[in-house]
PDB file of C-alpha atoms in Angstrom:
ATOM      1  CA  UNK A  25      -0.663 -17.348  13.663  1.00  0.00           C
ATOM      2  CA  UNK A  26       2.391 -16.945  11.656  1.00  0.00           C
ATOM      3  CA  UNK A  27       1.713 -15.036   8.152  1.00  0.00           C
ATOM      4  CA  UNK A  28       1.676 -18.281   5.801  1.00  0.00           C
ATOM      5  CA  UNK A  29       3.540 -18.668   2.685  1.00  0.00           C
ATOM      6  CA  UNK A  30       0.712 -20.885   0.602  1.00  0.00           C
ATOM      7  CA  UNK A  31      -0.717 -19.538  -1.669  1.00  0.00           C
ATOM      8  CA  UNK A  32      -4.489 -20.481  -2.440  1.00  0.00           C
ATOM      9  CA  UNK A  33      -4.774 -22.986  -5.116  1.00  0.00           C
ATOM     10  CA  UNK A  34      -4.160 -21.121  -8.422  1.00  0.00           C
ATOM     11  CA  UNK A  35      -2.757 -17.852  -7.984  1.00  0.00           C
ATOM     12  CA  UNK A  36       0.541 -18.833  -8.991  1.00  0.00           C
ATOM     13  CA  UNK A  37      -0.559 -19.873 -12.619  1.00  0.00           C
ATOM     14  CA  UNK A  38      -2.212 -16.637 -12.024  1.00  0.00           C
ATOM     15  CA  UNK A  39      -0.077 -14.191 -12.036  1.00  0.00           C
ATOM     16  CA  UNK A  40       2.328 -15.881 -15.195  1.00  0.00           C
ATOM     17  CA  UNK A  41      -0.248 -13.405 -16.815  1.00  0.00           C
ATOM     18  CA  UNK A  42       0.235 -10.061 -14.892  1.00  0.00           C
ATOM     19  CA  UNK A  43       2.350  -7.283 -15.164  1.00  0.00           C
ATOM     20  CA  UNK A  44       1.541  -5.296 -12.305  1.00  0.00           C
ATOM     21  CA  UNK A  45      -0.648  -6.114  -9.016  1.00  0.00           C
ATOM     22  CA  UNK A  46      -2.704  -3.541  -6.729  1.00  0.00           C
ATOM     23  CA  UNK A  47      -3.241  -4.153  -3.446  1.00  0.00           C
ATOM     24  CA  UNK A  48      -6.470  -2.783  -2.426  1.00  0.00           C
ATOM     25  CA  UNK A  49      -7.810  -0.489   0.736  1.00  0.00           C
ATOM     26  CA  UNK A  50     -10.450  -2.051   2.747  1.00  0.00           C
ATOM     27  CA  UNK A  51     -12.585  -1.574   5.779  1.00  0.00           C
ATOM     28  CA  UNK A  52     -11.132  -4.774   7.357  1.00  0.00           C
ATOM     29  CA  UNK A  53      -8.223  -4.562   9.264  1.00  0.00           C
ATOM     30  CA  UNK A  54      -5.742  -7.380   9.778  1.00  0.00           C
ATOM     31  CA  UNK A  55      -5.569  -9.819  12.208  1.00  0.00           C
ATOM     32  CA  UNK A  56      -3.508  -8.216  14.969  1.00  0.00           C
ATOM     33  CA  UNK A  57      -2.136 -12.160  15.899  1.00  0.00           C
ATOM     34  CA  UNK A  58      -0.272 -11.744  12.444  1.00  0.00           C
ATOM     35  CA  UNK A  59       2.284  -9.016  13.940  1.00  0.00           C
ATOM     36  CA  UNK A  60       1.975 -10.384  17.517  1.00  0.00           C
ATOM     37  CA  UNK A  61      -0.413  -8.065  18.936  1.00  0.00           C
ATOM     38  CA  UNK A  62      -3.382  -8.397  20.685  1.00  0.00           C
ATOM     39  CA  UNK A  63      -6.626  -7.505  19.137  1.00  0.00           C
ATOM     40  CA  UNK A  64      -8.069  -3.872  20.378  1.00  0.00           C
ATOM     41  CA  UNK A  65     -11.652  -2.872  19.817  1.00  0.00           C
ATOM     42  CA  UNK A  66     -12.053  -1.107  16.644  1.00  0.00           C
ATOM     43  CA  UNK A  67     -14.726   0.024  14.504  1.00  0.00           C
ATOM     44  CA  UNK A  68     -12.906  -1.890  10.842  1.00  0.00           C
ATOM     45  CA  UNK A  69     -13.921  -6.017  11.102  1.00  0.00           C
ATOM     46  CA  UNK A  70     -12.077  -8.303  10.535  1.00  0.00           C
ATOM     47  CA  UNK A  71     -11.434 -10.343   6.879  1.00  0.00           C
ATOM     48  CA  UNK A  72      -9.137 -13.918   7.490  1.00  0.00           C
ATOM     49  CA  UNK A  73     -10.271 -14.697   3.642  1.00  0.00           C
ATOM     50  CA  UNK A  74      -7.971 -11.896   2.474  1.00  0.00           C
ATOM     51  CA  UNK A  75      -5.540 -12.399   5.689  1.00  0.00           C
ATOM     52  CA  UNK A  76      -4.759 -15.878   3.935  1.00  0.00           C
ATOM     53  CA  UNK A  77      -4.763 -15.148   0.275  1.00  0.00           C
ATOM     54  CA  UNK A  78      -3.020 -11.488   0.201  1.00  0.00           C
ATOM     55  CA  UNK A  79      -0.145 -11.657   2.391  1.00  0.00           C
ATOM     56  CA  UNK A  80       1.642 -15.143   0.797  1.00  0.00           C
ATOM     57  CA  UNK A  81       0.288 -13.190  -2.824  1.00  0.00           C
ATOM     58  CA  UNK A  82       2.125 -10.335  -1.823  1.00  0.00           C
ATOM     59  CA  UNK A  83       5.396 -12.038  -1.089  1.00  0.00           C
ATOM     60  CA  UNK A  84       4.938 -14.059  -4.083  1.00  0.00           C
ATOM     61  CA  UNK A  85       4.627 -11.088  -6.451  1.00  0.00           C
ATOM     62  CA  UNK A  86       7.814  -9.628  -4.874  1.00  0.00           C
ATOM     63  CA  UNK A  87       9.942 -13.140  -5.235  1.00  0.00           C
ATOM     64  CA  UNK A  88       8.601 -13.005  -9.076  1.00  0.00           C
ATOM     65  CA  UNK A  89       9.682  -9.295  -9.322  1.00  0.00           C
ATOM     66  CA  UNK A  90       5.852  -7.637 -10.911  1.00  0.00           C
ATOM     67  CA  UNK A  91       5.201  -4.055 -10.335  1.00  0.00           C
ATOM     68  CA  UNK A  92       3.462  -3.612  -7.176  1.00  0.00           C
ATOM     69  CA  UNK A  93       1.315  -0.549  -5.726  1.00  0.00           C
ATOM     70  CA  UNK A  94      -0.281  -0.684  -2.146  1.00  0.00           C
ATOM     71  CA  UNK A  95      -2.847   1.602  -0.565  1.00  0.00           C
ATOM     72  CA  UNK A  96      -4.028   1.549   2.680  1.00  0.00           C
ATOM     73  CA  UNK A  97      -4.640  -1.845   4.217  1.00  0.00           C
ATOM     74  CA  UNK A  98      -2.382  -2.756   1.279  1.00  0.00           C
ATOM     75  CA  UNK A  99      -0.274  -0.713   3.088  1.00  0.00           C
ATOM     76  CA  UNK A 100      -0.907  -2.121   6.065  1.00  0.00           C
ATOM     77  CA  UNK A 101      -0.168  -5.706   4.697  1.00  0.00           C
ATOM     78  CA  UNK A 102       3.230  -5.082   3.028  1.00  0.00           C
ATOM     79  CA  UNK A 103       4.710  -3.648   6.547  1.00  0.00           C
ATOM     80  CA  UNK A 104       3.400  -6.989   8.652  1.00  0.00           C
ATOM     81  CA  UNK A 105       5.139  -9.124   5.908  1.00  0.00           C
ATOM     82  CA  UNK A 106       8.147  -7.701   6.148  1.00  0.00           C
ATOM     83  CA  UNK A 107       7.805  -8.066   9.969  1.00  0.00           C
ATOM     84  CA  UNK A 108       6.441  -4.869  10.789  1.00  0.00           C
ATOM     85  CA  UNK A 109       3.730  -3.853  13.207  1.00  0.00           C
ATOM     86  CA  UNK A 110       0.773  -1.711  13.333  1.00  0.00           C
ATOM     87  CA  UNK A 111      -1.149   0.942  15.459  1.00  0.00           C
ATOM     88  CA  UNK A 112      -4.593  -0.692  16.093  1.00  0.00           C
ATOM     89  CA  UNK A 113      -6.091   3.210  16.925  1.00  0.00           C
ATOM     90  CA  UNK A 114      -3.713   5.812  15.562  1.00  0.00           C
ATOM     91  CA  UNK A 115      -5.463   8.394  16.723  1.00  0.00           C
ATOM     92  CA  UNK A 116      -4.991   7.007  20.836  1.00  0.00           C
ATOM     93  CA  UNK A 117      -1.229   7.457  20.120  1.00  0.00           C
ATOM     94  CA  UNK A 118       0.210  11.076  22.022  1.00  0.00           C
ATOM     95  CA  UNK A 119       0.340  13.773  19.727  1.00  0.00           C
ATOM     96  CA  UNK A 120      -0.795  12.356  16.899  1.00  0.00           C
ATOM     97  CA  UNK A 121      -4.150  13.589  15.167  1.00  0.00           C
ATOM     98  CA  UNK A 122      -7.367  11.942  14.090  1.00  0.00           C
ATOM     99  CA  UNK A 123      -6.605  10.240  10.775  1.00  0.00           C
ATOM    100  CA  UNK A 124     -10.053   8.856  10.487  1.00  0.00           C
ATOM    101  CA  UNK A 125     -12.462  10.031   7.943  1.00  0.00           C
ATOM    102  CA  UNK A 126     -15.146  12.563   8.648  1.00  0.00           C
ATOM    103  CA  UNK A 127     -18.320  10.060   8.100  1.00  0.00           C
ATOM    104  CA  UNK A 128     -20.540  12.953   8.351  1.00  0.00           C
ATOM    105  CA  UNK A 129     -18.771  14.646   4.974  1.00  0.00           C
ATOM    106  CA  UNK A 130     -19.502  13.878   1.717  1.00  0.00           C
ATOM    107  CA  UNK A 131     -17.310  11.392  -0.023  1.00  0.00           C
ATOM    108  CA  UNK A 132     -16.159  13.509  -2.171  1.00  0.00           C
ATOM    109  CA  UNK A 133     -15.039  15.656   0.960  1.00  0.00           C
ATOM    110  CA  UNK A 134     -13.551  12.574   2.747  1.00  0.00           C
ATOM    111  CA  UNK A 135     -11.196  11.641  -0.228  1.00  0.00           C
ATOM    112  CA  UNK A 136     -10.773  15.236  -0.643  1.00  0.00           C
ATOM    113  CA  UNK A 137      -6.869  16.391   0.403  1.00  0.00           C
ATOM    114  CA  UNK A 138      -6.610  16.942   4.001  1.00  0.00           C
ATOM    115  CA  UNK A 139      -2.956  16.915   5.575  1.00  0.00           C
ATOM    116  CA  UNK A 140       0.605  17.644   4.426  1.00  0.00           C
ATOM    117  CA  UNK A 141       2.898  14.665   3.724  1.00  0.00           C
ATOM    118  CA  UNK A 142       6.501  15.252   3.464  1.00  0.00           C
ATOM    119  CA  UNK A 143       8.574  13.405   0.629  1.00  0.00           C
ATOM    120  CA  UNK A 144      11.855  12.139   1.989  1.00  0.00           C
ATOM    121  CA  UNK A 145      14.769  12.863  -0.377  1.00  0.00           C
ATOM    122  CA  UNK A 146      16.343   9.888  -2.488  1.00  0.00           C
ATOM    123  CA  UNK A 147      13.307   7.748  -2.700  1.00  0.00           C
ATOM    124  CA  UNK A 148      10.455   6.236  -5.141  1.00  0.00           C
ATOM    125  CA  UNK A 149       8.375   8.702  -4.182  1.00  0.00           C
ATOM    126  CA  UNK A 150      10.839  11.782  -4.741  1.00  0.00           C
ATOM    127  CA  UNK A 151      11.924  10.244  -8.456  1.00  0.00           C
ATOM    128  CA  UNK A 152       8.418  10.189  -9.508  1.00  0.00           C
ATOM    129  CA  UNK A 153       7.564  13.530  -8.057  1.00  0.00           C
ATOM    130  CA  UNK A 154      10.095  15.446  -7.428  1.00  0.00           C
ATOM    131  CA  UNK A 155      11.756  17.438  -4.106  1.00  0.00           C
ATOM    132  CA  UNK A 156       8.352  19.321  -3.351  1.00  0.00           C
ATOM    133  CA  UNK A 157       9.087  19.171   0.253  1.00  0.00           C
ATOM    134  CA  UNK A 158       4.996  19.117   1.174  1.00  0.00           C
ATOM    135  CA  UNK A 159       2.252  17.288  -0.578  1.00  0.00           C
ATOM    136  CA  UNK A 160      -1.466  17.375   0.425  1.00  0.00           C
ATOM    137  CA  UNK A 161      -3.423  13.867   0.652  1.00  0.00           C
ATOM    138  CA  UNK A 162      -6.498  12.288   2.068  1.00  0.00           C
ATOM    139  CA  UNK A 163      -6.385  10.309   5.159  1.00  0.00           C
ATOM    140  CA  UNK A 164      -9.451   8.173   5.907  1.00  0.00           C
ATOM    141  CA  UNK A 165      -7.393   5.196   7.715  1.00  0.00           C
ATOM    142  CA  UNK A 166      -7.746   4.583  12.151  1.00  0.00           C
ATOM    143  CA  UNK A 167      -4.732   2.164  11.212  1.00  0.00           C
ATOM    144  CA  UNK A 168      -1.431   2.799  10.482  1.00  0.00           C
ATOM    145  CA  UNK A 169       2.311   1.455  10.816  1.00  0.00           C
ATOM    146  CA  UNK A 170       4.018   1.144  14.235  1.00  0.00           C
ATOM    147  CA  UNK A 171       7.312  -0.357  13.781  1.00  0.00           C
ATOM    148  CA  UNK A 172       8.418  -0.620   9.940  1.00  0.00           C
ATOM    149  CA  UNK A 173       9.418  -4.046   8.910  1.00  0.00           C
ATOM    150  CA  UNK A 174      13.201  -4.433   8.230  1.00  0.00           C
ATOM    151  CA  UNK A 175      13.595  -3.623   4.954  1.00  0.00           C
ATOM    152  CA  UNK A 176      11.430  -0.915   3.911  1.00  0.00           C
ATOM    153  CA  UNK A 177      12.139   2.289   3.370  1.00  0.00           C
ATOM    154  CA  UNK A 178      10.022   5.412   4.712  1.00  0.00           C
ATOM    155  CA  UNK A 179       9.297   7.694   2.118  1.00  0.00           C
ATOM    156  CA  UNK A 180       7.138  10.094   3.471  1.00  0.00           C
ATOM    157  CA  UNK A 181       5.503  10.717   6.496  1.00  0.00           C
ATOM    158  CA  UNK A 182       2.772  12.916   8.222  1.00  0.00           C
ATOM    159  CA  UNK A 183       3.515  16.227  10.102  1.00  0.00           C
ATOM    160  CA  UNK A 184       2.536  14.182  13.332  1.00  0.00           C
ATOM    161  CA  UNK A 185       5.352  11.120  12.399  1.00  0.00           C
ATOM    162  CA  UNK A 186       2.365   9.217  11.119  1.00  0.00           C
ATOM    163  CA  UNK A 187       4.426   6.871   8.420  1.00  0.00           C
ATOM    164  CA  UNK A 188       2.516   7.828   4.905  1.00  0.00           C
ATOM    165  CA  UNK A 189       4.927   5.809   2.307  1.00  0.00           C
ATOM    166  CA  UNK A 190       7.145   2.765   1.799  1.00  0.00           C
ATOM    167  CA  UNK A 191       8.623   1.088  -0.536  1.00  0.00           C
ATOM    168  CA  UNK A 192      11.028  -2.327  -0.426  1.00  0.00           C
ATOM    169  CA  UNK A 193      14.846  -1.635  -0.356  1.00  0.00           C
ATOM    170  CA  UNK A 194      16.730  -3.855  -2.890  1.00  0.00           C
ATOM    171  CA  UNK A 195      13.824  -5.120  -4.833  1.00  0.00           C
ATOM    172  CA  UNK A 196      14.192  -5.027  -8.286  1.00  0.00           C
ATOM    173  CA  UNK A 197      10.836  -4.228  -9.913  1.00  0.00           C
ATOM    174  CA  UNK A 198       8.982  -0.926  -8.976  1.00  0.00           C
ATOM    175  CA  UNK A 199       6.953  -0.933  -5.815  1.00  0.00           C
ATOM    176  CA  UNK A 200       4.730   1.707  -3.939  1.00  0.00           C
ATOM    177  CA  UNK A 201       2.958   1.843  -0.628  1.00  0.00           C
ATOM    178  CA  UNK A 202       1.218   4.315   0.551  1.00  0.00           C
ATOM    179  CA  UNK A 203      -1.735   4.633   3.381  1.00  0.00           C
ATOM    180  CA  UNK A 204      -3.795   7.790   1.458  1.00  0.00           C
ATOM    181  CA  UNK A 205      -5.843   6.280  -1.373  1.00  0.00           C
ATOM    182  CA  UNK A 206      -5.100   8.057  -4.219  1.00  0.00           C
ATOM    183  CA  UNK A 207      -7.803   6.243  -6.670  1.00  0.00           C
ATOM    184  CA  UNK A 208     -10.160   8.501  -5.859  1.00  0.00           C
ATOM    185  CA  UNK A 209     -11.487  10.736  -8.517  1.00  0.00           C
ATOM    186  CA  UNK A 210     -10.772  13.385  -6.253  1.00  0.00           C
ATOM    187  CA  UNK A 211      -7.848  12.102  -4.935  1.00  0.00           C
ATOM    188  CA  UNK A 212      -6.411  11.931  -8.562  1.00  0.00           C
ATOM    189  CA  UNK A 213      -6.549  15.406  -9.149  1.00  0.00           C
ATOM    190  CA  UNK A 214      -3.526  15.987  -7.129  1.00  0.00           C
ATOM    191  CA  UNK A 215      -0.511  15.657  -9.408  1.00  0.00           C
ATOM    192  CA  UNK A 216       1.733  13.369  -6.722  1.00  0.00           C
ATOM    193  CA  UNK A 217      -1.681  10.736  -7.212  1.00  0.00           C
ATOM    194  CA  UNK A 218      -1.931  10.733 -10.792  1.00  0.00           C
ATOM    195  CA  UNK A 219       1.962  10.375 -11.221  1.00  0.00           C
ATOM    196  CA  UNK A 220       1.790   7.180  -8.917  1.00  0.00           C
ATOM    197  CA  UNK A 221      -0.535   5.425 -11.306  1.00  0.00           C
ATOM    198  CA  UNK A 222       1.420   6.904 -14.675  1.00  0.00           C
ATOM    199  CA  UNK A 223       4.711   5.168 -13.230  1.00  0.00           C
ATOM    200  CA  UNK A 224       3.286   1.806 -11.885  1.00  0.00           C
ATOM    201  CA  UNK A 225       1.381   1.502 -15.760  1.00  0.00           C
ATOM    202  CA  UNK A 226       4.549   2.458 -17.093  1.00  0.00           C
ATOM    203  CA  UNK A 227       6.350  -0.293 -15.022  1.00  0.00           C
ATOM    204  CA  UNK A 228       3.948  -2.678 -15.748  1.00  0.00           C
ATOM    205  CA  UNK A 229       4.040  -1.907 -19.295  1.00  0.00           C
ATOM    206  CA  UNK A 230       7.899  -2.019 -19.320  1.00  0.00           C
ATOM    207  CA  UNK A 231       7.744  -5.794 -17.660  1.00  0.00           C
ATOM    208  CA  UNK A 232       5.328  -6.956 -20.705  1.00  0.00           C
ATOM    209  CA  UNK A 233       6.987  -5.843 -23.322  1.00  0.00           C
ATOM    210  CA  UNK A 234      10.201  -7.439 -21.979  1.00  0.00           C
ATOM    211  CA  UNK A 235       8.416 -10.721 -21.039  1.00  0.00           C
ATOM    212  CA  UNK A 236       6.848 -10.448 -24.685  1.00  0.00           C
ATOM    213  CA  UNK A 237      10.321 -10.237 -26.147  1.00  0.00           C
ATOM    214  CA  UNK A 238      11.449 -12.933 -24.125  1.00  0.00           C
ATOM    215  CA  UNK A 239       8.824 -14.818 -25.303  1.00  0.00           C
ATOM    216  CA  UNK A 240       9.373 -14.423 -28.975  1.00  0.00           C
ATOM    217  CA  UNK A 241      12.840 -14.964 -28.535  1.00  0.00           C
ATOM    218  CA  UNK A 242      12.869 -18.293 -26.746  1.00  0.00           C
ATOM    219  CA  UNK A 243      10.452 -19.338 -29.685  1.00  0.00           C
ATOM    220  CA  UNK A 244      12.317 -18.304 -32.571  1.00  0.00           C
ATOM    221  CA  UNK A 245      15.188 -20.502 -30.842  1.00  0.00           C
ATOM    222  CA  UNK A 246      13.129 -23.138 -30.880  1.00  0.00           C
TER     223      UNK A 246
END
């Protein structure tokens, strides 16, 4: 199936109330059909409930210019909508390594930093870090992007090629993807982590305050 631009009934109204949207990790993994490929056997299941209500919300919150931030199947998502495609079994690709979680570890170990990322110069990620050429983060994902969609930008990747980071060339509003999850409490105690949350509240923040004045404005025309 082609990914579908409807939105389920409501969302729209929805998001005339948000300033910034998360797109969550999850143990599903897409529908391979979605990017053209043919379903492998994997451990993740599969969820068509979010299939159907994420990927037109996604492109929706892009066309209305909120704040986005992506993580993992997030991740995952933004690439197939932009006509990307994905490894079904990273690890099974040549030379790369096992980006899978360590199930017999502790959580805390699992979301725990694992494997270098490099920043690639004149990106999001670089203007809300900084140059630090490499940056430990977790990696508990078998999935991961093939082909980037046209349009998006790779700003980091894995010392194996392993794509880490994207974001959307040309888009106005601030977006973020990344295929680590930095929510973690562990995670966030990793500078790059916490500084992806400070700027995507602070770009939320900025888009209420200006919808806010628009707001007030348009009334005290009226």
């Amino acid at each position: 199936p082609m990914v579908s631009d409807r939105l389920p009934p409501g969302l729209d109204a929805l998001l005339d109330h948000l300033d910034g949207v998360v797109f969550t990790g999850s143990a599903a993994n897409l529908d391979p059909t979605l990017y053209g490929a043919e379903a492998v056997a994997t451990k993740g299941h599969r969820d068509p409930g979010r299939d159907a209500t994420n990927l037109p919300l996604m492109k929706r919150v892009m066309e209305r210019k909120i704040p986005m931030f992506c993580i993992c199947r997030g991740h995952q998502e933004l690439n197939v909508i932009m006509g990307g495609t994905l490894h079904q079994q990273v690890h099974e690709v040549e030379g790369n390594q096992d980006h899978r979680a360590d199930e017999n570890k502790p959580y805390d170990v699992r979301y725990g930093a694992q494997h270098d990322i490099t920043i690639q110069p004149g990106g999001v990620l670089e203007k809300v870090y900084g140059s630090a050429a490499l940056v430990k983060v977790n990696t508990v994902h078998e999935q991961a992007i093939e082909k980037p969609g046209p349009g998006l930008r790779v700003e980091a990747t894995a010392d194996d090629g392993v794509i880490e980071a994207v974001s959307v060339e040309g888009l106005a509003s601030f977006n973020i993807s990344v295929q680590w999850h930095p929510e973690h409490h562990v995670a966030l105690e990793e500078p790059l982590n916490a500084r992806l949350f400070e700027a995507f509240g602070d770009a939320a923040r900025a888009r209420l305050s200006a919808r806010r004045g628009k707001a007030a404005g348009s009334t005290r025309a009226a």
